[in-house]
Amino acid sequence: MSTILFHEIVFGPIHSRRLGVSLGMNLLPYDGKLCSFDCIYCECGFNKDFRTKTKLPDRENVRAALEDKLLSLRREGITPDVITFAGNGEPTMHPEFKGIIDDTIELRNRYFPDAKISVLTNGMHLNKPEVFEALQKIENPIVKLDSALDKTVRLLDRPNAPGYSVAKQVERYKRFKGDFILQTMFVRGRFEGKEIDNTTEEEISAWLELVRALNPREVMIYTIDRETPAKELEKVPVGDLQKIAARVEGLGIQTNVAG
């Protein structure tokens, strides 16, 4: 199984389909994966296959690694568009997440003040006040909502919280009052003998109602781009993604399509 794990705290910059020249931040173990979802399309693999006993990097090490990289980029004449927290799982699980965001804002302002800060998150930890407060400080809190239907989320994203519900997540997202980016992975195929397709009319109609209620400033629509741990998944054609995007734009919301 081919997977992508990030073996450094700071990696790249890489060209992101959605964000431009992106300097990546990994607050999670370098030799495994730590996530509160276990998405069947995750490029880092299934949680069970990449368990780790490695400690998380502490705040001081993250700050030092980021400053060193920003100094190096400045010497090389490379300007990042964005500093993106993603890495080997869910970044908001780090117990020092809020302080790390504060450090990142300070260093960004010093070295590349025009760069934006993005966090890709499944939104599971927004119930923690310090996580929500940190995400309000950055330019791009990018939160996941792959389906409006609990049964689909449990098949596609596999949250590890027994009490997970889409309704609960939507209430958490409403606290942003529209000042956030919603991202949705569209995929088709099979997993463990079950059909998966979150592009059906039932799925899209229900999802659009939640998009309307949340009214995010942008919706990122994308599909798989790399090998996935579940082998029977299919990339959704870009034309189909564009049709979904047109319906979002009909709500007056900007969309970003990555096929």
mmCIF file of C-alpha atoms in Angstrom:
data_model
loop_
_atom_site.group_PDB
_atom_site.id
_atom_site.type_symbol
_atom_site.label_atom_id
_atom_site.label_comp_id
_atom_site.label_asym_id
_atom_site.label_seq_id
_atom_site.Cartn_x
_atom_site.Cartn_y
_atom_site.Cartn_z
ATOM 1 C CA MET A 1 0.000 0.000 0.000
ATOM 2 C CA SER A 2 1.431 3.352 -1.030
ATOM 3 C CA THR A 3 0.985 6.094 1.545
ATOM 4 C CA ILE A 4 2.305 9.564 2.193
ATOM 5 C CA LEU A 5 3.624 10.342 5.659
ATOM 6 C CA PHE A 6 5.401 13.575 6.513
ATOM 7 C CA HIS A 7 8.657 12.966 8.375
ATOM 8 C CA GLU A 8 9.311 16.558 9.400
ATOM 9 C CA ILE A 9 7.515 19.245 11.388
ATOM 10 C CA VAL A 10 7.791 21.662 8.467
ATOM 11 C CA PHE A 11 7.726 20.358 4.894
ATOM 12 C CA GLY A 12 7.678 21.791 1.402
ATOM 13 C CA PRO A 13 6.775 24.228 0.120
ATOM 14 C CA ILE A 14 4.604 22.244 -2.248
ATOM 15 C CA HIS A 15 2.084 23.355 -4.844
ATOM 16 C CA SER A 16 -1.391 22.773 -3.446
ATOM 17 C CA ARG A 17 -4.293 22.262 -5.836
ATOM 18 C CA ARG A 18 -6.407 24.559 -3.676
ATOM 19 C CA LEU A 19 -4.022 26.900 -1.828
ATOM 20 C CA GLY A 20 -1.067 27.713 -4.083
ATOM 21 C CA VAL A 21 2.551 27.606 -2.814
ATOM 22 C CA SER A 22 2.015 25.963 0.552
ATOM 23 C CA LEU A 23 4.463 25.446 3.398
ATOM 24 C CA GLY A 24 3.206 22.423 5.302
ATOM 25 C CA MET A 25 3.061 21.994 9.075
ATOM 26 C CA ASN A 26 2.848 18.563 10.716
ATOM 27 C CA LEU A 27 2.107 18.621 14.452
ATOM 28 C CA LEU A 28 1.702 14.849 14.575
ATOM 29 C CA PRO A 29 4.045 11.856 14.830
ATOM 30 C CA TYR A 30 6.586 11.690 12.012
ATOM 31 C CA ASP A 31 6.482 7.894 11.759
ATOM 32 C CA GLY A 32 2.743 7.268 11.931
ATOM 33 C CA LYS A 33 -0.723 8.749 11.971
ATOM 34 C CA LEU A 34 -2.936 10.279 14.652
ATOM 35 C CA CYS A 35 -6.467 11.267 13.717
ATOM 36 C CA SER A 36 -9.982 11.376 15.114
ATOM 37 C CA PHE A 37 -11.289 10.328 11.685
ATOM 38 C CA ASP A 38 -10.184 7.259 9.733
ATOM 39 C CA CYS A 39 -11.156 8.321 6.226
ATOM 40 C CA ILE A 40 -11.074 5.534 3.672
ATOM 41 C CA TYR A 41 -9.525 7.921 1.126
ATOM 42 C CA CYS A 42 -6.756 9.292 3.378
ATOM 43 C CA GLU A 43 -3.372 9.470 1.653
ATOM 44 C CA CYS A 44 -1.725 8.727 5.040
ATOM 45 C CA GLY A 45 -3.418 5.312 5.216
ATOM 46 C CA PHE A 46 -5.681 3.695 7.798
ATOM 47 C CA ASN A 47 -5.106 4.548 11.450
ATOM 48 C CA LYS A 48 -4.605 0.894 12.441
ATOM 49 C CA ASP A 49 -1.750 0.454 9.958
ATOM 50 C CA PHE A 50 0.300 3.405 11.172
ATOM 51 C CA ARG A 51 0.144 3.406 14.956
ATOM 52 C CA THR A 52 3.026 5.188 16.653
ATOM 53 C CA LYS A 53 4.534 5.625 20.091
ATOM 54 C CA THR A 54 6.456 8.694 19.012
ATOM 55 C CA LYS A 55 5.767 11.809 21.053
ATOM 56 C CA LEU A 56 4.230 14.868 19.458
ATOM 57 C CA PRO A 57 6.650 17.726 18.783
ATOM 58 C CA ASP A 58 6.460 20.313 21.554
ATOM 59 C CA ARG A 59 5.626 23.954 20.997
ATOM 60 C CA GLU A 60 9.247 25.113 21.259
ATOM 61 C CA ASN A 61 10.431 22.619 18.637
ATOM 62 C CA VAL A 62 7.619 23.585 16.271
ATOM 63 C CA ARG A 63 8.461 27.255 16.625
ATOM 64 C CA ALA A 64 12.180 26.648 16.049
ATOM 65 C CA ALA A 65 11.549 24.448 12.988
ATOM 66 C CA LEU A 66 9.192 26.989 11.448
ATOM 67 C CA GLU A 67 11.500 29.950 12.035
ATOM 68 C CA ASP A 68 14.454 28.051 10.567
ATOM 69 C CA LYS A 69 12.423 27.199 7.454
ATOM 70 C CA LEU A 70 11.101 30.734 6.996
ATOM 71 C CA LEU A 71 14.638 32.115 7.231
ATOM 72 C CA SER A 72 15.774 29.564 4.655
ATOM 73 C CA LEU A 73 12.949 30.464 2.262
ATOM 74 C CA ARG A 74 13.759 34.154 2.572
ATOM 75 C CA ARG A 75 17.407 33.494 1.731
ATOM 76 C CA GLU A 76 16.312 31.454 -1.302
ATOM 77 C CA GLY A 77 13.891 34.127 -2.479
ATOM 78 C CA ILE A 78 10.870 31.804 -2.194
ATOM 79 C CA THR A 79 7.631 33.347 -0.962
ATOM 80 C CA PRO A 80 4.917 30.998 0.334
ATOM 81 C CA ASP A 81 1.289 31.859 -0.346
ATOM 82 C CA VAL A 82 0.160 29.969 2.715
ATOM 83 C CA ILE A 83 1.337 28.105 5.806
ATOM 84 C CA THR A 84 -0.865 25.028 6.036
ATOM 85 C CA PHE A 85 -1.458 22.817 9.057
ATOM 86 C CA ALA A 86 -2.345 19.292 7.933
ATOM 87 C CA GLY A 87 0.263 16.540 8.165
ATOM 88 C CA ASN A 88 -0.185 12.991 9.454
ATOM 89 C CA GLY A 89 -3.704 13.321 10.805
ATOM 90 C CA GLU A 90 -5.774 15.933 12.651
ATOM 91 C CA PRO A 91 -3.676 18.994 13.670
ATOM 92 C CA THR A 92 -6.105 20.319 16.278
ATOM 93 C CA MET A 93 -5.478 17.214 18.396
ATOM 94 C CA HIS A 94 -2.142 18.693 19.499
ATOM 95 C CA PRO A 95 -2.513 19.843 23.137
ATOM 96 C CA GLU A 96 -0.516 23.032 22.428
ATOM 97 C CA PHE A 97 -2.386 23.879 19.226
ATOM 98 C CA LYS A 98 -3.494 27.339 20.360
ATOM 99 C CA GLY A 99 0.008 28.390 21.412
ATOM 100 C CA ILE A 100 1.492 27.014 18.199
ATOM 101 C CA ILE A 101 -0.972 29.071 16.167
ATOM 102 C CA ASP A 102 0.012 32.182 18.171
ATOM 103 C CA ASP A 103 3.697 31.495 17.422
ATOM 104 C CA THR A 104 2.937 30.910 13.738
ATOM 105 C CA ILE A 105 1.091 34.214 13.444
ATOM 106 C CA GLU A 106 4.011 36.031 15.062
ATOM 107 C CA LEU A 107 6.619 34.422 12.784
ATOM 108 C CA ARG A 108 4.487 34.863 9.678
ATOM 109 C CA ASN A 109 4.090 38.561 10.464
ATOM 110 C CA ARG A 110 7.849 38.899 10.856
ATOM 111 C CA TYR A 111 9.043 37.039 7.763
ATOM 112 C CA PHE A 112 6.195 36.743 5.223
ATOM 113 C CA PRO A 113 3.362 39.058 6.315
ATOM 114 C CA ASP A 114 1.365 38.462 3.129
ATOM 115 C CA ALA A 115 1.211 34.692 3.623
ATOM 116 C CA LYS A 116 -2.050 33.298 4.925
ATOM 117 C CA ILE A 117 -2.387 30.623 7.585
ATOM 118 C CA SER A 118 -4.638 27.655 6.852
ATOM 119 C CA VAL A 119 -5.717 24.731 8.999
ATOM 120 C CA LEU A 120 -7.287 21.657 7.420
ATOM 121 C CA THR A 121 -9.476 20.119 10.112
ATOM 122 C CA ASN A 122 -12.242 17.575 10.479
ATOM 123 C CA GLY A 123 -13.895 19.912 13.005
ATOM 124 C CA MET A 124 -14.206 17.229 15.673
ATOM 125 C CA HIS A 125 -12.354 19.306 18.273
ATOM 126 C CA LEU A 126 -14.199 22.586 17.906
ATOM 127 C CA ASN A 127 -15.903 21.830 21.202
ATOM 128 C CA LYS A 128 -12.605 22.793 22.863
ATOM 129 C CA PRO A 129 -12.679 26.588 23.405
ATOM 130 C CA GLU A 130 -8.941 26.959 22.784
ATOM 131 C CA VAL A 131 -9.206 25.216 19.405
ATOM 132 C CA PHE A 132 -12.101 27.360 18.223
ATOM 133 C CA GLU A 133 -10.353 30.522 19.475
ATOM 134 C CA ALA A 134 -7.174 29.612 17.577
ATOM 135 C CA LEU A 135 -9.074 28.936 14.350
ATOM 136 C CA GLN A 136 -10.765 32.317 14.588
ATOM 137 C CA LYS A 137 -7.349 34.007 14.535
ATOM 138 C CA ILE A 138 -6.216 32.624 11.186
ATOM 139 C CA GLU A 139 -7.240 33.507 7.643
ATOM 140 C CA ASN A 140 -8.342 30.073 6.481
ATOM 141 C CA PRO A 141 -10.067 27.677 8.877
ATOM 142 C CA ILE A 142 -10.910 24.893 6.408
ATOM 143 C CA VAL A 143 -13.396 22.432 7.884
ATOM 144 C CA LYS A 144 -14.628 19.139 6.511
ATOM 145 C CA LEU A 145 -18.174 18.078 5.677
ATOM 146 C CA ASP A 146 -18.201 15.147 3.268
ATOM 147 C CA SER A 147 -21.915 14.409 3.555
ATOM 148 C CA ALA A 148 -25.097 15.637 5.184
ATOM 149 C CA LEU A 149 -26.017 12.048 6.052
ATOM 150 C CA ASP A 150 -24.649 10.378 9.182
ATOM 151 C CA LYS A 151 -24.630 6.958 7.540
ATOM 152 C CA THR A 152 -22.379 8.217 4.745
ATOM 153 C CA VAL A 153 -19.977 9.989 7.099
ATOM 154 C CA ARG A 154 -19.671 6.827 9.177
ATOM 155 C CA LEU A 155 -18.781 4.861 6.048
ATOM 156 C CA LEU A 156 -16.577 7.450 4.361
ATOM 157 C CA ASP A 157 -14.897 9.348 7.223
ATOM 158 C CA ARG A 158 -15.315 6.848 10.074
ATOM 159 C CA PRO A 159 -15.178 9.269 13.052
ATOM 160 C CA ASN A 160 -13.911 7.582 16.210
ATOM 161 C CA ALA A 161 -16.449 9.325 18.484
ATOM 162 C CA PRO A 162 -19.552 7.153 19.015
ATOM 163 C CA GLY A 163 -21.652 10.280 19.531
ATOM 164 C CA TYR A 164 -20.661 11.922 16.233
ATOM 165 C CA SER A 165 -23.476 13.438 14.212
ATOM 166 C CA VAL A 166 -23.593 15.782 11.257
ATOM 167 C CA ALA A 167 -26.143 17.941 13.086
ATOM 168 C CA LYS A 168 -23.719 18.421 15.973
ATOM 169 C CA GLN A 169 -20.919 19.373 13.575
ATOM 170 C CA VAL A 170 -23.139 21.848 11.756
ATOM 171 C CA GLU A 171 -23.920 23.612 15.034
ATOM 172 C CA ARG A 172 -20.201 23.877 15.731
ATOM 173 C CA TYR A 173 -19.563 25.289 12.263
ATOM 174 C CA LYS A 174 -22.306 27.877 12.674
ATOM 175 C CA ARG A 175 -20.209 29.490 15.395
ATOM 176 C CA PHE A 176 -17.904 30.804 12.662
ATOM 177 C CA LYS A 177 -20.822 32.915 11.392
ATOM 178 C CA GLY A 178 -19.845 32.202 7.802
ATOM 179 C CA ASP A 179 -16.187 33.229 8.163
ATOM 180 C CA PHE A 180 -14.701 29.859 7.217
ATOM 181 C CA ILE A 181 -14.075 27.566 4.258
ATOM 182 C CA LEU A 182 -15.993 24.316 3.852
ATOM 183 C CA GLN A 183 -14.260 21.430 2.102
ATOM 184 C CA THR A 184 -15.938 18.327 0.721
ATOM 185 C CA MET A 185 -14.354 15.231 -0.781
ATOM 186 C CA PHE A 186 -16.551 13.602 -3.420
ATOM 187 C CA VAL A 187 -15.887 9.964 -4.165
ATOM 188 C CA ARG A 188 -17.513 6.860 -5.617
ATOM 189 C CA GLY A 189 -16.810 3.159 -5.305
ATOM 190 C CA ARG A 190 -17.022 0.372 -2.769
ATOM 191 C CA PHE A 191 -15.620 -0.337 0.672
ATOM 192 C CA GLU A 192 -16.033 -3.565 2.637
ATOM 193 C CA GLY A 193 -18.784 -4.655 0.264
ATOM 194 C CA LYS A 194 -20.793 -1.432 0.546
ATOM 195 C CA GLU A 195 -21.481 1.049 -2.235
ATOM 196 C CA ILE A 196 -20.219 4.608 -1.675
ATOM 197 C CA ASP A 197 -21.338 7.596 -3.697
ATOM 198 C CA ASN A 198 -21.827 11.017 -2.142
ATOM 199 C CA THR A 199 -22.657 12.558 -5.528
ATOM 200 C CA THR A 200 -26.200 11.156 -5.826
ATOM 201 C CA GLU A 201 -29.098 13.591 -5.947
ATOM 202 C CA GLU A 202 -30.145 12.555 -2.441
ATOM 203 C CA GLU A 203 -26.665 13.327 -1.140
ATOM 204 C CA ILE A 204 -26.174 16.597 -3.023
ATOM 205 C CA SER A 205 -29.618 17.999 -2.176
ATOM 206 C CA ALA A 206 -29.143 17.330 1.546
ATOM 207 C CA TRP A 207 -25.568 18.681 1.468
ATOM 208 C CA LEU A 208 -26.665 21.860 -0.340
ATOM 209 C CA GLU A 209 -29.222 22.548 2.371
ATOM 210 C CA LEU A 210 -26.471 22.481 4.977
ATOM 211 C CA VAL A 211 -24.237 24.648 2.787
ATOM 212 C CA ARG A 212 -27.086 27.145 2.537
ATOM 213 C CA ALA A 213 -27.574 27.138 6.319
ATOM 214 C CA LEU A 214 -23.859 27.536 7.033
ATOM 215 C CA ASN A 215 -23.198 30.110 4.285
ATOM 216 C CA PRO A 216 -19.390 29.729 4.309
ATOM 217 C CA ARG A 217 -17.348 32.284 2.433
ATOM 218 C CA GLU A 218 -16.023 29.527 0.159
ATOM 219 C CA VAL A 219 -16.618 25.851 -0.590
ATOM 220 C CA MET A 220 -13.743 23.643 -1.737
ATOM 221 C CA ILE A 221 -14.922 20.734 -3.846
ATOM 222 C CA TYR A 222 -12.410 18.032 -4.643
ATOM 223 C CA THR A 223 -11.894 14.339 -5.308
ATOM 224 C CA ILE A 224 -9.135 11.803 -4.770
ATOM 225 C CA ASP A 225 -5.799 12.662 -6.353
ATOM 226 C CA ARG A 226 -3.487 9.986 -4.957
ATOM 227 C CA GLU A 227 -3.609 6.287 -4.105
ATOM 228 C CA THR A 228 -6.072 5.533 -1.329
ATOM 229 C CA PRO A 229 -5.959 2.794 1.335
ATOM 230 C CA ALA A 230 -9.397 1.570 0.208
ATOM 231 C CA LYS A 231 -8.688 0.138 -3.217
ATOM 232 C CA GLU A 232 -12.140 0.266 -4.806
ATOM 233 C CA LEU A 233 -12.611 4.040 -4.788
ATOM 234 C CA GLU A 234 -13.010 6.081 -7.951
ATOM 235 C CA LYS A 235 -12.107 9.625 -8.844
ATOM 236 C CA VAL A 236 -15.183 11.749 -9.624
ATOM 237 C CA PRO A 237 -14.881 13.374 -13.082
ATOM 238 C CA VAL A 238 -14.162 17.084 -12.988
ATOM 239 C CA GLY A 239 -17.281 17.758 -15.065
ATOM 240 C CA ASP A 240 -19.431 16.265 -12.311
ATOM 241 C CA LEU A 241 -17.625 18.348 -9.703
ATOM 242 C CA GLN A 242 -18.240 21.477 -11.757
ATOM 243 C CA LYS A 243 -21.976 20.704 -11.891
ATOM 244 C CA ILE A 244 -22.029 20.486 -8.098
ATOM 245 C CA ALA A 245 -20.036 23.718 -7.886
ATOM 246 C CA ALA A 246 -22.548 25.486 -10.130
ATOM 247 C CA ARG A 247 -25.318 24.620 -7.678
ATOM 248 C CA VAL A 248 -23.249 26.038 -4.800
ATOM 249 C CA GLU A 249 -22.556 29.192 -6.783
ATOM 250 C CA GLY A 250 -26.304 29.433 -7.325
ATOM 251 C CA LEU A 251 -26.476 30.052 -3.565
ATOM 252 C CA GLY A 252 -24.121 33.002 -3.999
ATOM 253 C CA ILE A 253 -21.138 31.155 -2.496
ATOM 254 C CA GLN A 254 -17.684 31.068 -4.087
ATOM 255 C CA THR A 255 -16.389 27.621 -5.025
ATOM 256 C CA ASN A 256 -12.995 26.121 -5.709
ATOM 257 C CA VAL A 257 -12.923 22.883 -7.729
ATOM 258 C CA ALA A 258 -9.939 20.516 -7.712
ATOM 259 C CA GLY A 259 -10.434 17.517 -9.981
#
